[in-house]
PDB file of C-alpha atoms in Angstrom:
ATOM      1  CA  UNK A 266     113.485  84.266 101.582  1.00 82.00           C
ATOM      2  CA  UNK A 267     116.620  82.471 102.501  1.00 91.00           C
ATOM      3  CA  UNK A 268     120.179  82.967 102.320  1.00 94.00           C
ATOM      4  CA  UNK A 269     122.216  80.221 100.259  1.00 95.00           C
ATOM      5  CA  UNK A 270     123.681  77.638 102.877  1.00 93.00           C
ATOM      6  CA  UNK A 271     127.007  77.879 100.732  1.00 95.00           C
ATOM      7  CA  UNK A 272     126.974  81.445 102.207  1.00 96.00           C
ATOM      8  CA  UNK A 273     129.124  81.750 105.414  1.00 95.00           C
ATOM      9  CA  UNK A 274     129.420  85.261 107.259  1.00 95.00           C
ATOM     10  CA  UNK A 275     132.329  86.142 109.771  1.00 95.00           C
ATOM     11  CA  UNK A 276     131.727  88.164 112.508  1.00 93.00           C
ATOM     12  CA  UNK A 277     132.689  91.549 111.016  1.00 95.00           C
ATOM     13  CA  UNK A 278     130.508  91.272 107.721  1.00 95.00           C
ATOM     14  CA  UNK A 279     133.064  89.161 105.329  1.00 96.00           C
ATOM     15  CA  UNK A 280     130.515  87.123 103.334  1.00 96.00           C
ATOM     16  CA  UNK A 281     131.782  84.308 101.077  1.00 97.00           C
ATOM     17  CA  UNK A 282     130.190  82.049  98.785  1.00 96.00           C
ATOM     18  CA  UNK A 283     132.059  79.082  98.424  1.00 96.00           C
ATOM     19  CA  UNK A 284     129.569  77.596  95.766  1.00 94.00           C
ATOM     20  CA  UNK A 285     131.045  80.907  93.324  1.00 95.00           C
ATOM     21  CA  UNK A 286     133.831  81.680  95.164  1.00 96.00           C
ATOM     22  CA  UNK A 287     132.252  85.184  95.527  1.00 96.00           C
ATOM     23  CA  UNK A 288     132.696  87.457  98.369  1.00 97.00           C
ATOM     24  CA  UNK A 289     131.355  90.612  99.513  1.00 96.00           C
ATOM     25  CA  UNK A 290     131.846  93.114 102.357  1.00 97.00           C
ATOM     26  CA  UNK A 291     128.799  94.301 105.228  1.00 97.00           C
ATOM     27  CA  UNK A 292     128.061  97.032 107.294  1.00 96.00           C
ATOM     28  CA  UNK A 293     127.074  95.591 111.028  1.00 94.00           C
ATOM     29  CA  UNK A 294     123.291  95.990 110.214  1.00 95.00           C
ATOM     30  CA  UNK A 295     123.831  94.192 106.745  1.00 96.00           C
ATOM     31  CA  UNK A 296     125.624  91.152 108.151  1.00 96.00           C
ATOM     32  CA  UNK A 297     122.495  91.232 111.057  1.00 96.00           C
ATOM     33  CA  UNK A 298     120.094  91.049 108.762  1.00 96.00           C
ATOM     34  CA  UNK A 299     121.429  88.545 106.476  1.00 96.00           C
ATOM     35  CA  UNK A 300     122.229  86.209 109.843  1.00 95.00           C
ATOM     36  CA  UNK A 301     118.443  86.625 110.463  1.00 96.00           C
ATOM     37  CA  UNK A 302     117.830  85.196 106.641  1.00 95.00           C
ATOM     38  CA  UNK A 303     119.979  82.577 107.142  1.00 93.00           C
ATOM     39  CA  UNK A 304     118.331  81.537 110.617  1.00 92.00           C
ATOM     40  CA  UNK A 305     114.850  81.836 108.667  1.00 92.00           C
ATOM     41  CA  UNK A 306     112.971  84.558 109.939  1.00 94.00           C
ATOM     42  CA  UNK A 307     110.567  86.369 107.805  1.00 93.00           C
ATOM     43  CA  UNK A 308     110.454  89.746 106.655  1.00 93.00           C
ATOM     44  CA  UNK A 309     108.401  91.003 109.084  1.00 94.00           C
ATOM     45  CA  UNK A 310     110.105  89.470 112.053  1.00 96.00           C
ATOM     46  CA  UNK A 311     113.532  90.497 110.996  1.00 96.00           C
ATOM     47  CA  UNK A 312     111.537  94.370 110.670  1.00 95.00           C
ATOM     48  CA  UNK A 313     110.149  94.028 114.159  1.00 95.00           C
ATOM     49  CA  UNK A 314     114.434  92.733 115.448  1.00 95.00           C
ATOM     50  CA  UNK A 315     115.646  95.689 114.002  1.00 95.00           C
ATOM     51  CA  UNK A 316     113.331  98.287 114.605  1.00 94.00           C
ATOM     52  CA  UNK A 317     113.550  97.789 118.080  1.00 93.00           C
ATOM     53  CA  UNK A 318     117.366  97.683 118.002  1.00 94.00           C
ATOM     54  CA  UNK A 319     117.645 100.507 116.173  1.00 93.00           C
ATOM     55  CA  UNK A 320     116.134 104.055 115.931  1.00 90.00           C
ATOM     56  CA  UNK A 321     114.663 103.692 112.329  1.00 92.00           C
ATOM     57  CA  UNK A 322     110.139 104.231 111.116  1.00 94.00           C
ATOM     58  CA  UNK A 323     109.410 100.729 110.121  1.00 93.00           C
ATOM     59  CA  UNK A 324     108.380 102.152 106.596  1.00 95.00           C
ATOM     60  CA  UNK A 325     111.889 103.394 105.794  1.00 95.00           C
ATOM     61  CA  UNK A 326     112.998 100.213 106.726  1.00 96.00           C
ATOM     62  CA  UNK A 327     110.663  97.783 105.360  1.00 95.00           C
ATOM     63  CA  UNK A 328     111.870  99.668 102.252  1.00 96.00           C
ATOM     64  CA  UNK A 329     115.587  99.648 102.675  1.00 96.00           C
ATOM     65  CA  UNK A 330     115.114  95.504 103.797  1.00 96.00           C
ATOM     66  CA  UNK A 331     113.483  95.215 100.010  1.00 95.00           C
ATOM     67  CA  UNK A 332     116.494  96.667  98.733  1.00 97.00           C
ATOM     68  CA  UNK A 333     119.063  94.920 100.495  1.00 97.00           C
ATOM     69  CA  UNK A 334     117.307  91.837  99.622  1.00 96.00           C
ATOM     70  CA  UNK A 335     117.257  93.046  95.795  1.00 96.00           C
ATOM     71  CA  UNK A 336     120.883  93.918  95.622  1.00 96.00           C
ATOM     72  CA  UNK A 337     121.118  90.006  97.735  1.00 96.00           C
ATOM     73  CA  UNK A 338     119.013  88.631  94.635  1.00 95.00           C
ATOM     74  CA  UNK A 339     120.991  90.404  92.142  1.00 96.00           C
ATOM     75  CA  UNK A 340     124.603  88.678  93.828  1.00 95.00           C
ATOM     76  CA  UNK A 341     122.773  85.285  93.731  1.00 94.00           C
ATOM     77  CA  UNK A 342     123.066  84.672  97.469  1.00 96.00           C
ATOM     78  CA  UNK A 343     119.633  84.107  97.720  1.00 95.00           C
ATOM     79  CA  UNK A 344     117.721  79.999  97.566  1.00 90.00           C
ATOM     80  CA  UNK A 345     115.460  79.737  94.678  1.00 75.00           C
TER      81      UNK A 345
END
């Protein structure tokens, strides 16, 4: 799962579309996670990144990741 390449992300979590002219705000973990995407790392590499960044049970976050990636889906900033 891949992040649109007409997605760009600034530093502090301004994402912008330029394909819809969309844009959308992140937390620092979102806008992490979503530079992972975009470099191509897999779901389970981008769990193993932030679970050793961060204090979180890989379940819980495995879980939240399938979210984020949901609510991603649902704003069309995934590739097909």
């Amino acid at each position: 799962m891949r992040i649109k390449r007409s997605v760009a992300v600034s530093e502090n979590g301004f994402v912008f579309d330029s394909s819809t002219g969309d844009s959308f705000n992140l937390n620092g973990i979102g806008r992490e996670i979503v530079e992972l995407m975009k470099n191509g790392l897999e779901q389970s590499d981008i769990t193993q990144k932030i679970i050793e960044r961060y204090e979180v049970e890989p379940a819980i976050f495995e879980q939240n990741l399938m979210d984020f990636q949901s609510m991603l889906r649902q704003f069309n900033l995934l590739e097909e």
